[in-house]
Short mmCIF file of C-alpha atoms in Angstrom, two decimals:
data_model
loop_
_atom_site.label_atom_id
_atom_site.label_comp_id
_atom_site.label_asym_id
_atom_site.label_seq_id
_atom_site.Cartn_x
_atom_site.Cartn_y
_atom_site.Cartn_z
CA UNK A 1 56.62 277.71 56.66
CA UNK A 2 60.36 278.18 57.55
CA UNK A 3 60.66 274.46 57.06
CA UNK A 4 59.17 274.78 53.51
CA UNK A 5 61.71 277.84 52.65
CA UNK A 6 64.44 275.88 54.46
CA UNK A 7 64.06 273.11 51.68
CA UNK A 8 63.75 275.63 49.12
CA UNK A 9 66.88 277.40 49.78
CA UNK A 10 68.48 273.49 50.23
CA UNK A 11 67.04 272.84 46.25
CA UNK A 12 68.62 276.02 45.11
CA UNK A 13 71.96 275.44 46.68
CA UNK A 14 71.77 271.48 44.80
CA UNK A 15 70.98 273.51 41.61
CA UNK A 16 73.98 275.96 41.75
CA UNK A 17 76.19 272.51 42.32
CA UNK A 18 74.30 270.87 39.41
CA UNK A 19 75.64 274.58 37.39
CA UNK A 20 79.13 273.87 38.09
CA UNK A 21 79.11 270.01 36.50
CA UNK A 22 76.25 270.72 33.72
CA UNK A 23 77.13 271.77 30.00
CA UNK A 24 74.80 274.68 29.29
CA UNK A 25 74.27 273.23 26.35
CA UNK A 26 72.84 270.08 28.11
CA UNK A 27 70.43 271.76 30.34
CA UNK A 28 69.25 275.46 29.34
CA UNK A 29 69.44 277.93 31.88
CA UNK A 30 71.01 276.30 34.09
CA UNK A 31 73.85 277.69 34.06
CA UNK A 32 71.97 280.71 35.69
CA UNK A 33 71.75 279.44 38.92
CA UNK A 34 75.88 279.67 39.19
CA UNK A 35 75.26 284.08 38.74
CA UNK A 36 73.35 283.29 42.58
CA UNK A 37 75.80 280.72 44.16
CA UNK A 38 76.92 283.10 46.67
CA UNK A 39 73.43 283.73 48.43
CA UNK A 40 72.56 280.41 48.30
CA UNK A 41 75.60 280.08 50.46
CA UNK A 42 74.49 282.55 52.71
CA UNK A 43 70.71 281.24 52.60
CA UNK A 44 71.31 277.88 53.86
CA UNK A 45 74.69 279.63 56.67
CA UNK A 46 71.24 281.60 57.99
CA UNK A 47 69.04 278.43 57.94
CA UNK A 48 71.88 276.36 60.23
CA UNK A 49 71.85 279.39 62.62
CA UNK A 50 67.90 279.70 62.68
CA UNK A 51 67.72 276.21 63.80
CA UNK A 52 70.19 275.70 66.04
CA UNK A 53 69.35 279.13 68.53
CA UNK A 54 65.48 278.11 67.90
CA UNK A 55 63.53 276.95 70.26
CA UNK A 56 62.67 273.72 68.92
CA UNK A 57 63.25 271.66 65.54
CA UNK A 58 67.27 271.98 65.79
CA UNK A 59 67.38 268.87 63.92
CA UNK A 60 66.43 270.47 61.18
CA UNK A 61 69.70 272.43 60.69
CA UNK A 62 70.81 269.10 59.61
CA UNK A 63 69.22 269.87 56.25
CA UNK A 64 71.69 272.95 55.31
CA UNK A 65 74.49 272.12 56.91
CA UNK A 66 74.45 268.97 54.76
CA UNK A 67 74.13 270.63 51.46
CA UNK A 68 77.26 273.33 52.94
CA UNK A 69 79.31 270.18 53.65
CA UNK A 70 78.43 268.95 49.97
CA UNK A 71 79.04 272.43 48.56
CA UNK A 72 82.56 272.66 50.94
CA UNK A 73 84.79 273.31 48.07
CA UNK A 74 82.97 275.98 46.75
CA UNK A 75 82.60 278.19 49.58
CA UNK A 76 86.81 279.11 49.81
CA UNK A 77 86.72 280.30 46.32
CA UNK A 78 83.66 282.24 47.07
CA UNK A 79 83.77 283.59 50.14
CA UNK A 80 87.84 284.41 51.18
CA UNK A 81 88.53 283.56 55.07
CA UNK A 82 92.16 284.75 55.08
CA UNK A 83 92.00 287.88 57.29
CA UNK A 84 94.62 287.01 59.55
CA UNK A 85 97.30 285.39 57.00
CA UNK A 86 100.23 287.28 56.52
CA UNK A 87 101.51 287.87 52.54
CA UNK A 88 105.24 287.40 52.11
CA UNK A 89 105.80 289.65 48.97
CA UNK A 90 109.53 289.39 49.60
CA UNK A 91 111.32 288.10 46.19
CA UNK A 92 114.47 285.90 45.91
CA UNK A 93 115.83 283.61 42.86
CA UNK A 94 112.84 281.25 42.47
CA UNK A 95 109.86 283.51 43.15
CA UNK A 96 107.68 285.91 40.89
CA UNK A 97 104.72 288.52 41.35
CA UNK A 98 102.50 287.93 38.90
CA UNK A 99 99.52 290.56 37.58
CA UNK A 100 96.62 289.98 35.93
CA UNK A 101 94.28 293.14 34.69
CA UNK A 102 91.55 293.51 32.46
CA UNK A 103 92.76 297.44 31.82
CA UNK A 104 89.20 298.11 29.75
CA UNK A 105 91.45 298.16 26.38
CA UNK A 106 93.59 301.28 27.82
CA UNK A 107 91.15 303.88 28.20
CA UNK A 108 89.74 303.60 24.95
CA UNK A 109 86.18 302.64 25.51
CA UNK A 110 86.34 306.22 28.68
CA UNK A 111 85.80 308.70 25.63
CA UNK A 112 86.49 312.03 25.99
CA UNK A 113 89.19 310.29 29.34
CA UNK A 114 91.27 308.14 27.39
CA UNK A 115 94.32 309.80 28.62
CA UNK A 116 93.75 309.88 32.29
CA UNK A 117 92.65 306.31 32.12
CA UNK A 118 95.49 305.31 30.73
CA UNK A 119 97.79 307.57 32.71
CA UNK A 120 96.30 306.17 35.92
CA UNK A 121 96.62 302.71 34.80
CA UNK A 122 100.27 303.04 33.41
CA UNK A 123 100.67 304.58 37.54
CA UNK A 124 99.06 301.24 39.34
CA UNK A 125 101.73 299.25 37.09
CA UNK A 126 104.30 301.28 38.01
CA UNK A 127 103.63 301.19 42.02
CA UNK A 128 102.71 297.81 41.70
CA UNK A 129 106.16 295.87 39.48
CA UNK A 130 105.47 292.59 38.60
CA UNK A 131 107.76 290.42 37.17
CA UNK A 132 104.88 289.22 34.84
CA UNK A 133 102.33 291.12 33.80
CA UNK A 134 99.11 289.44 32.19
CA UNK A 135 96.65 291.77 30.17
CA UNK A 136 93.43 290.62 28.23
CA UNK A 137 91.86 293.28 26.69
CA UNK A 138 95.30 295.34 26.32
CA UNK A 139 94.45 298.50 24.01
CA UNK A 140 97.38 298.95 21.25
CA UNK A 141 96.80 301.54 18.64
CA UNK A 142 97.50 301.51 14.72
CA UNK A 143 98.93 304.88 14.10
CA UNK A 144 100.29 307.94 15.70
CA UNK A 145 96.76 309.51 15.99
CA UNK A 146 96.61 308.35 19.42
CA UNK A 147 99.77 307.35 21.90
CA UNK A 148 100.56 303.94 22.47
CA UNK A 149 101.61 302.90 25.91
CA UNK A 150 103.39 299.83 25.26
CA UNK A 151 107.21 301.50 25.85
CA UNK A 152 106.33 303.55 28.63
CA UNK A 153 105.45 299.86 30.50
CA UNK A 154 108.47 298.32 29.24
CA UNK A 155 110.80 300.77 30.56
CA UNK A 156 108.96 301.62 33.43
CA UNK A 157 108.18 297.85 34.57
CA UNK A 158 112.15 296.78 32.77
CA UNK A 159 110.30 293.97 30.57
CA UNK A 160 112.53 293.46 28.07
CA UNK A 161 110.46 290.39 27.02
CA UNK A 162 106.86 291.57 25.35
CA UNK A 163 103.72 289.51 23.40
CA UNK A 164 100.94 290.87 22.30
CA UNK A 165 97.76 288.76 20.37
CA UNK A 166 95.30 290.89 18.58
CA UNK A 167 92.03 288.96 19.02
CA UNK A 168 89.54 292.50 17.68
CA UNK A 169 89.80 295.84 17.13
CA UNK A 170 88.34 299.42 18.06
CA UNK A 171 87.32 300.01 14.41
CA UNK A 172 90.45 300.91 12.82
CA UNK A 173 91.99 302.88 15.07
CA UNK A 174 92.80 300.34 18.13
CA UNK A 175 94.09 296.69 17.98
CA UNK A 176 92.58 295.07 21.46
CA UNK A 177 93.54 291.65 22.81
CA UNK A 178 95.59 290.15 24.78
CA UNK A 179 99.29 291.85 26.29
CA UNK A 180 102.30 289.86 28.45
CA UNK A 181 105.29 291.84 29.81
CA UNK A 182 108.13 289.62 31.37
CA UNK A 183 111.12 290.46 32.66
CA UNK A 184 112.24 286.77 32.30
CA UNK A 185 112.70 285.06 28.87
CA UNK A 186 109.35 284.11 26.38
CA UNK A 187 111.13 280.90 25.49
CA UNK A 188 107.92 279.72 23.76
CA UNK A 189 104.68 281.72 22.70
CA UNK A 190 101.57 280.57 20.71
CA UNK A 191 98.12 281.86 20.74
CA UNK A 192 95.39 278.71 20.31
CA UNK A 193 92.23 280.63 18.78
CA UNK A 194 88.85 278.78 21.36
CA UNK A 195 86.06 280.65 19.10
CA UNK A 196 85.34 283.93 17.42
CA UNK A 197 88.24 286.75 18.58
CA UNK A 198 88.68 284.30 21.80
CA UNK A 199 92.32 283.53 22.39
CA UNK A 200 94.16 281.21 24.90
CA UNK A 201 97.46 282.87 24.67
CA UNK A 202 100.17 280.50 25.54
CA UNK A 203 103.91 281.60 26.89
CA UNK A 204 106.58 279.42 28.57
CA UNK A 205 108.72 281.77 30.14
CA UNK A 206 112.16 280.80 31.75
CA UNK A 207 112.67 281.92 35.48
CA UNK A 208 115.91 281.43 36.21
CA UNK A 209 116.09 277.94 34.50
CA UNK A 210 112.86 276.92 35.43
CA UNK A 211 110.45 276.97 32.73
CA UNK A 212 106.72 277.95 33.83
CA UNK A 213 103.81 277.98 31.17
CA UNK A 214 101.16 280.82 31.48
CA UNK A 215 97.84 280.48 30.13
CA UNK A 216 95.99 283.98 29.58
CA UNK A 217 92.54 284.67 28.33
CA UNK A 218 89.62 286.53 28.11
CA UNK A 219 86.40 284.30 27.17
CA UNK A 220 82.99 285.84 25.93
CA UNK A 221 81.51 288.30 27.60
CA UNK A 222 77.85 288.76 28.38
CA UNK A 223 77.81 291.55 26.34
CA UNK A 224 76.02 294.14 28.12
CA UNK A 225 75.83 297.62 26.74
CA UNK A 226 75.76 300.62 29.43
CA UNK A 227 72.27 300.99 28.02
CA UNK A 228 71.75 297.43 29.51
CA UNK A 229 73.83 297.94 32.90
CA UNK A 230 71.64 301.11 33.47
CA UNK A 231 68.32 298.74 33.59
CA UNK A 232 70.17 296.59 35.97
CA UNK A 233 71.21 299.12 38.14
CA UNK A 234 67.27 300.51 37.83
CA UNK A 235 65.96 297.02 38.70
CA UNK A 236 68.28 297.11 41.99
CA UNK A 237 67.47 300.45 42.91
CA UNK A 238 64.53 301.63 41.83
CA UNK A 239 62.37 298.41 40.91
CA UNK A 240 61.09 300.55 38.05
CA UNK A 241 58.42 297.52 36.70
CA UNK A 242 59.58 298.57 32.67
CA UNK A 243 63.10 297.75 33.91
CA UNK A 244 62.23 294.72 35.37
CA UNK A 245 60.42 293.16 32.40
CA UNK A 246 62.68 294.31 29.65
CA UNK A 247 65.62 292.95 32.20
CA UNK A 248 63.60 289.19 31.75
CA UNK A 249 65.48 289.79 28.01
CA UNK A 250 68.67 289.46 29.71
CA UNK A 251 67.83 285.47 30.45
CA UNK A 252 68.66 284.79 26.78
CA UNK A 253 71.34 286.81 26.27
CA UNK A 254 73.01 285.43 29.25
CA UNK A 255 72.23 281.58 28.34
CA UNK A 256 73.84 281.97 25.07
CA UNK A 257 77.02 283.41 26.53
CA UNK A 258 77.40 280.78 29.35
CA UNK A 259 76.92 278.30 26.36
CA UNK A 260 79.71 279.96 24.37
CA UNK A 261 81.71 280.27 27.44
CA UNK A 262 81.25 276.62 27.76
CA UNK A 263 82.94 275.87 24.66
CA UNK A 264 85.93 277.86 25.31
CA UNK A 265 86.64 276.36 28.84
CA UNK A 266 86.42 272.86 27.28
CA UNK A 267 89.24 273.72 24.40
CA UNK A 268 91.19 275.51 27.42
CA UNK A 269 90.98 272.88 29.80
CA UNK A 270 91.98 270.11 27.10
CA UNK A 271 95.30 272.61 26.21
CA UNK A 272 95.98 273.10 30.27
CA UNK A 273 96.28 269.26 30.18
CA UNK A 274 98.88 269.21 27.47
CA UNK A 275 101.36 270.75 29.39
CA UNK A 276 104.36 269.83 30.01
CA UNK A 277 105.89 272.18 32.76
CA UNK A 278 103.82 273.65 35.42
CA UNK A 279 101.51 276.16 34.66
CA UNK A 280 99.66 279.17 35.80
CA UNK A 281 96.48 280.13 34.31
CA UNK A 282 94.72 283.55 34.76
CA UNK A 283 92.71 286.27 32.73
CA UNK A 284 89.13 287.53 32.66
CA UNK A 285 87.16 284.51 32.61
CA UNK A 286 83.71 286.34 32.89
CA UNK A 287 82.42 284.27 34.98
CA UNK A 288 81.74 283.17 38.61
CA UNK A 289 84.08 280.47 40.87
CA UNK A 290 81.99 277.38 40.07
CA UNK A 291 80.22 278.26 36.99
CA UNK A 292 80.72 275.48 34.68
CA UNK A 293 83.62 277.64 32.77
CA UNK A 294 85.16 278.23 36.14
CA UNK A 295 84.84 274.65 37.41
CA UNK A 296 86.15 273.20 33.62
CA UNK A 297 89.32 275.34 33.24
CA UNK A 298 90.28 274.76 37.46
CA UNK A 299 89.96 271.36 37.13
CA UNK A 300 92.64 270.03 39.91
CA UNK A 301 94.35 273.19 39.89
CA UNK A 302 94.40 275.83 42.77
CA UNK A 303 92.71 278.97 43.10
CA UNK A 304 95.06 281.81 44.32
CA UNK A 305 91.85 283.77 45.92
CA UNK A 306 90.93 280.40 47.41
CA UNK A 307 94.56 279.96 49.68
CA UNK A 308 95.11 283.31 50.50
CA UNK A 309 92.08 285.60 49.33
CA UNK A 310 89.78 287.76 51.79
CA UNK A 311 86.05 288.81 51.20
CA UNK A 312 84.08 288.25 48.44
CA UNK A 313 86.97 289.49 45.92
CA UNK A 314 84.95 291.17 43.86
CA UNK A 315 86.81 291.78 40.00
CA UNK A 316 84.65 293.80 38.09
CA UNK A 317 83.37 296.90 39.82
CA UNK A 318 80.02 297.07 38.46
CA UNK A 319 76.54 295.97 39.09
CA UNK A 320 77.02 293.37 42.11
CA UNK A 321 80.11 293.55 44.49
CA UNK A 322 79.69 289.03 44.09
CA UNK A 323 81.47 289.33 40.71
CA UNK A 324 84.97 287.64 40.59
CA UNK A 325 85.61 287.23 37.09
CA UNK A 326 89.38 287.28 36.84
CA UNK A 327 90.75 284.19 38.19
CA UNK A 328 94.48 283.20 38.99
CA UNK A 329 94.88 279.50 39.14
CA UNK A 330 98.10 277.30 39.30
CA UNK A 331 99.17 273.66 39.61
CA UNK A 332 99.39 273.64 43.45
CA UNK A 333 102.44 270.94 43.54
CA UNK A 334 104.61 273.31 41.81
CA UNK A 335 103.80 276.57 43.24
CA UNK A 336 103.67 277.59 46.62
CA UNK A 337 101.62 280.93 47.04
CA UNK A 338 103.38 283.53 48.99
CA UNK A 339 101.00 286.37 49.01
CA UNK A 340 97.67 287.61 47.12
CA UNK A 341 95.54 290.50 46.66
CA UNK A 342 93.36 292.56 44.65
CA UNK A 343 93.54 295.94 43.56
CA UNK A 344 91.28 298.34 42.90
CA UNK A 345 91.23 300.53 40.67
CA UNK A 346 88.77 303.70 38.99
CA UNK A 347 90.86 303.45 35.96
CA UNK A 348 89.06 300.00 34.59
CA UNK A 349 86.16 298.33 35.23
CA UNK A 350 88.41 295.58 36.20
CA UNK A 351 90.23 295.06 39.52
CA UNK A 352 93.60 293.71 38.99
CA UNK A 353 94.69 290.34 40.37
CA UNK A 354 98.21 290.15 42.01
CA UNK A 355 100.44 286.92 43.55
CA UNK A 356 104.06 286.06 44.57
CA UNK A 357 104.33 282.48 44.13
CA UNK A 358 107.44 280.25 44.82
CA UNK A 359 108.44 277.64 42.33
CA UNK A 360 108.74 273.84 44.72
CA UNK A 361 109.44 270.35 43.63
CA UNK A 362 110.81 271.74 40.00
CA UNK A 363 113.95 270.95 38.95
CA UNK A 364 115.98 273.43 36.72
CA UNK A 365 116.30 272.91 33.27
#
């Protein structure tokens, strides 16, 4: 029997691999298995140790531990090792912290707590000061009616270099998309439009004569409604059978977002390749490290979490702590990483992603 759920556990961890190089649109559902990547991990981790301190059949750890050797380059950005690395957030000519945060649009969606969200998260920016600051789903409002933000980050961060793409809106009183603060030079800007209110949103700033692109965006969502995350966190909880079957909805939903997701990471990837100076590319993805969107807009770029990360790295604070959603990934022979973390926060449903890098083997322009 434990030889039969060894193989098992073997099959699922090939099927999570076959998630991370398979179009959804190729092969439906698929792309499911990349939501359970990290306990198949841990399944076939437990099936090496069962075999080896057994009493007999230690051969048979052979059978996970291949797949894990396989798998290798999955299990960094997945599970972060880094405990006893030291981060260097010291900052001279040719380094930069960097921030990424999915700040939940501001507040706007915390009804009647809009201001204390967006008190708190105006705070974290403050305490935090980095030179760039990347924001999908940035919160901007139209009019007066409610108070916009924007300046008090400007002057309390000293970015005297601002973008902002509006990719939707909170009806008609909020614009939401997608915010950068610099205090170095936009030299360039463009937003490149991958589907329906989904932006790439391009900006090559100058950093003391060395010109960096950033790539920042925020790809389709599942689109759960709290009504929806309440059933979830009933099916985890409380394995209330009603929850459970109406959950078995979900599976569509899902498939149709990975397949839109797809789409996006595809158009992203082939703009990544078209640049000319190195580049950094981060935002709320929305999905897992090695999904197919993950593994498509990576390509043979680093992972931040991956060189310097710790734990599981969880990104969006709800439903399971295996969500890292909000990547930070750069081309490795033109950035050194310095130091990494990630915040959290109660002020979004996001945890904010934060590196010092140092710009190597770049010439000034």
């Amino acid at each position: 029997m434990a030889l039969l759920c060894n193989i098992g556990v073997v099959i699922w961890l090939v099927l999570c691999h076959f998630a991370s190089i398979t179009p959804p649109t190729a092969l439906r559902y698929i792309a499911l298995f990349s939501l359970t990547t990290p306990f198949a991990i841990v399944a076939n981790m437990g099936f090496v140790l069962f075999w080896l301190f057994s009493n007999s059949g230690k051969w048979f750890s052979l059978l996970s531990l291949t797949i894990l050797l396989f798998c290798i380059k999955m299990i960094p950005a997945i599970f972060g090792y880094h405990y006893f690395s030291k981060n260097n957030w010291e900052k001279d000519s040719l380094s930069f912290k960097l921030m990424t945060w999915n700040v939940h649009a501001m507040g706007t969606f915390n009804s009647p707590h809009e201001k204390e969200h967006a008190l708190g998260i105006v705070e974290v920016l403050q305490e935090e000061q980095p030179d760039i600051l990347c924001i999908p789903e940035y919160g901007k409002p139209v009019d007066n009616k409610r108070k916009d933000y924007t300046k008090t980050i400007i002057n309390n961060g000293h970015y005297p270099f601002f973008k902002f793409n509006v990719d939707n809106s909170f009806g008609t009183q909020v614009d939401i998309g997608t915010a950068i603060f610099s205090r170095y030079p936009i030299v360039h800007y463009q937003a490149h439009q991958l589907s329906t209110y989904i932006y790439l949103v391009e900006a090559d700033i100058d950093i003391n004569e060395h010109i960096v692109r950033f790539g920042v965006m925020h790809l389709h969502s599942f689109g759960l409604s709290d009504e929806d995350k309440a059933i979830i966190e009933g099916v985890k909880y409380e394995q209330n059978k009603g929850d459970i079957i109406k959950s078995r909805s979900f599976l569509w939903k899902f498939n149709e977002a990975y397949i839109h997701r797809a789409e996006e990471a595809e158009k992203a990837r082939a703009l990544i390749d078209q640049s000319p100076y190195p580049i950094v590319v981060c935002g709320d993805f929305n999905d897992l490290p090695f999904s197919y969107t993950y593994a498509t807009i990576r390509g043979n770029l680093n992972d931040a979490f991956a060189e310097l990360g710790r734990g599981l790295g969880r990104t969006y604070n709800q439903i399971v702590p295996t969500l890292r959603i909000d990547h930070l990934l750069y081309s490795g022979n033109d950035f050194k990483i310095k130091a990494f973390k990630t915040r959290y926060s109660d002020w979004s449903d996001h945890s904010a992603v934060i590196a010092n890098f140092q710009i190597v083997n770049h010439k000034a322009n």
